Amino acid sequence: MTTKSTIYQFCRALPKIELHAHLNGSLSMSILTELGCMDTSIVRYMNLTDILNKKERALDECFKLFKVAHDATNTPDSVYIATKRVIEEFDHDNVMYLELRTTPRSEENMSKQEYIESVIKAIKENDKNITVKLILSINRSHDMKNSQESLEVILNMKKIFPDIIKGIDLSGNPNVGKFEAAIFKTAKENSLYTTIHCAEVKNDEEVKDILNFGPDRLGHATFLHPRYDGCQENWQLYCEKRIPIECCMTSNVICGTSESYKKHHIQEWIKNGLPFCISTDDKGVFCTSLSEEYEYANEFFDLSKEDMWKVSLNAVDYSFASNAEKLLYKSKLNEWKRDNENLFL
Ligand code: IMP
Ligand code: ZN
């Protein structure tokens, strides 16, 4: 019988695929404590009450929170520990494949290259039941010179670690800066997959440019469907391209870009059979987990256990893994289903 508790159990046990997780947004309270973060800073990092009280500026408030995490990860050692622990926590939540993304950052005692090397060291040492790939982010608020410099480092590192560095992302406060197609075109030409935070706020012109560029995946896509303040022309373009979107329900609800879980735009994708995956975005800042996000999909959009299993299976196809790896994860999911028939009841 399907009850709240069997759904809870199912969502935790399901082998999951996480395709949208920012390293410095994923630091839990225990990771921040291990990194020597003061209690007062941790409260600031996770202070959702403050954000929810500032409803109309919630998105801008969210972006200020990352400063706490960035201060705690400003040396190669702390970046290494943060990455290691985040991987362990996703593994603990039965995530079998994780595409972790992070913005290469230079600090007083660390270059962008050293930052990436620390993340990769933790990924290479991972001996858990989880495969981890890396997506490197370009912050949209950075100027072209800074972004080009990041791209150069990313391309050099990709030559050394082609099995780990799989893609490039555009993120950062959507109210600041813009999408620069040239950076992503070069990345694509150098065999990097691309994923772009898109339509987090209403910006039809930029959404059109992003869709015309045609990234491999889109983050959020909140203001894209006409019922969600998007324009018909972009929606038509989207439906032709059918680019998988990375849905992060809790993040959108807390940032105030979605009115509520019930009114989340994911329902348009479900209803129209369009490609999506379920993700956490920043599990630390938003106090969530991938299992919880699946639970919300069940609670608010009636996804059955079978549906949720299919969401996980589909996410394999949308991932930046190789074809051989995709076959392996799909067979693991099929095997898990065969061995856990009782969980589907
Ligand atoms: P980092 O890249 O590992 O430092 O992770 C934190 C960074 O991810 C933030 O400073 C933002 O640039 C980016 N980020 C996290 N969540 C979001 C989001 O919802 N939209 C856009 N950018 C985000
Ligand atoms: Zn994001």
CSV table of N, CA and C and ligand atoms in Angstrom, one decimal, residues 22-25 63 66 70 101-103 115 139 171-172 197 200 220 251 281-282, ligand 1:
chain,number,residue,atom,x,y,z
A,22,HIS,N,25.4,22.7,-7.0
A,22,HIS,CA,26.5,23.6,-6.9
A,22,HIS,C,27.3,23.2,-5.6
A,23,LEU,N,28.6,23.0,-5.8
A,23,LEU,CA,29.4,22.6,-4.6
A,23,LEU,C,29.2,23.5,-3.4
A,24,ASN,N,29.4,24.8,-3.6
A,24,ASN,CA,29.4,25.7,-2.4
A,24,ASN,C,27.9,26.1,-1.9
A,25,GLY,N,27.0,25.6,-2.6
A,25,GLY,CA,25.6,25.7,-2.2
A,25,GLY,C,25.2,24.4,-1.5
A,63,PHE,N,21.6,35.0,-3.0
A,63,PHE,CA,23.0,35.1,-3.6
A,63,PHE,C,24.0,35.6,-2.6
A,66,PHE,N,26.0,32.8,-0.4
A,66,PHE,CA,27.2,32.0,-0.9
A,66,PHE,C,28.5,32.5,-0.3
A,70,HIS,N,31.9,30.5,0.5
A,70,HIS,CA,33.1,30.9,-0.2
A,70,HIS,C,34.2,31.2,0.8
A,101,ARG,N,28.8,20.8,-9.9
A,101,ARG,CA,29.3,21.9,-10.6
A,101,ARG,C,29.9,22.9,-9.6
A,102,THR,N,30.9,23.7,-10.1
A,102,THR,CA,31.5,24.7,-9.2
A,102,THR,C,32.2,25.7,-10.1
A,103,THR,N,32.3,26.9,-9.5
A,103,THR,CA,32.9,28.0,-10.2
A,103,THR,C,34.4,28.1,-9.8
A,115,TYR,N,42.2,25.5,-7.5
A,115,TYR,CA,40.9,25.3,-7.1
A,115,TYR,C,40.3,24.0,-7.8
A,139,ASN,N,30.5,32.4,-14.0
A,139,ASN,CA,29.6,33.3,-13.3
A,139,ASN,C,29.2,34.5,-14.2
A,171,SER,N,26.1,30.3,-14.5
A,171,SER,CA,25.2,30.5,-13.3
A,171,SER,C,25.5,31.9,-12.7
A,172,GLY,N,25.1,32.1,-11.5
A,172,GLY,CA,25.2,33.4,-10.8
A,172,GLY,C,23.9,34.1,-10.8
A,197,HIS,N,21.9,28.1,-16.9
A,197,HIS,CA,20.7,28.6,-16.0
A,197,HIS,C,19.9,29.6,-16.9
A,200,GLU,N,15.5,32.2,-15.1
A,200,GLU,CA,15.3,32.2,-13.6
A,200,GLU,C,14.5,33.4,-13.3
A,220,HIS,N,16.6,25.2,-14.4
A,220,HIS,CA,15.4,25.9,-14.0
A,220,HIS,C,14.3,26.1,-15.1
A,251,SER,N,14.5,25.1,-4.3
A,251,SER,CA,15.3,26.3,-4.6
A,251,SER,C,14.4,27.4,-5.2
A,281,ASP,N,20.0,21.7,-6.6
A,281,ASP,CA,20.6,23.0,-6.8
A,281,ASP,C,21.6,23.3,-5.6
A,282,ASP,N,21.1,23.6,-4.4
A,282,ASP,CA,22.0,24.0,-3.3
A,282,ASP,C,21.4,23.3,-2.1
B,1,IMP,P1,30.1,27.3,-6.4
B,1,IMP,O1,30.1,27.6,-7.9
B,1,IMP,O2,30.6,26.0,-6.0
B,1,IMP,O3,30.9,28.4,-5.7
B,1,IMP,O4,28.6,27.4,-5.9
B,1,IMP,C1,27.9,28.6,-5.5
B,1,IMP,C2,27.7,29.4,-6.7
B,1,IMP,O5,26.7,28.8,-7.6
B,1,IMP,C3,27.0,30.8,-6.4
B,1,IMP,O6,27.9,31.8,-6.1
B,1,IMP,C4,26.2,31.1,-7.7
B,1,IMP,O7,27.1,31.7,-8.6
B,1,IMP,C5,25.9,29.7,-8.2
B,1,IMP,N1,24.5,29.4,-7.9
B,1,IMP,C6,24.0,28.6,-6.9
B,1,IMP,N2,22.7,28.5,-7.0
B,1,IMP,C7,22.3,29.2,-8.1
B,1,IMP,C8,21.0,29.4,-8.7
B,1,IMP,O8,20.0,29.0,-8.3
B,1,IMP,N3,21.0,30.2,-9.8
B,1,IMP,C9,22.2,30.7,-10.4
B,1,IMP,N4,23.4,30.5,-9.8
B,1,IMP,C10,23.4,29.7,-8.7
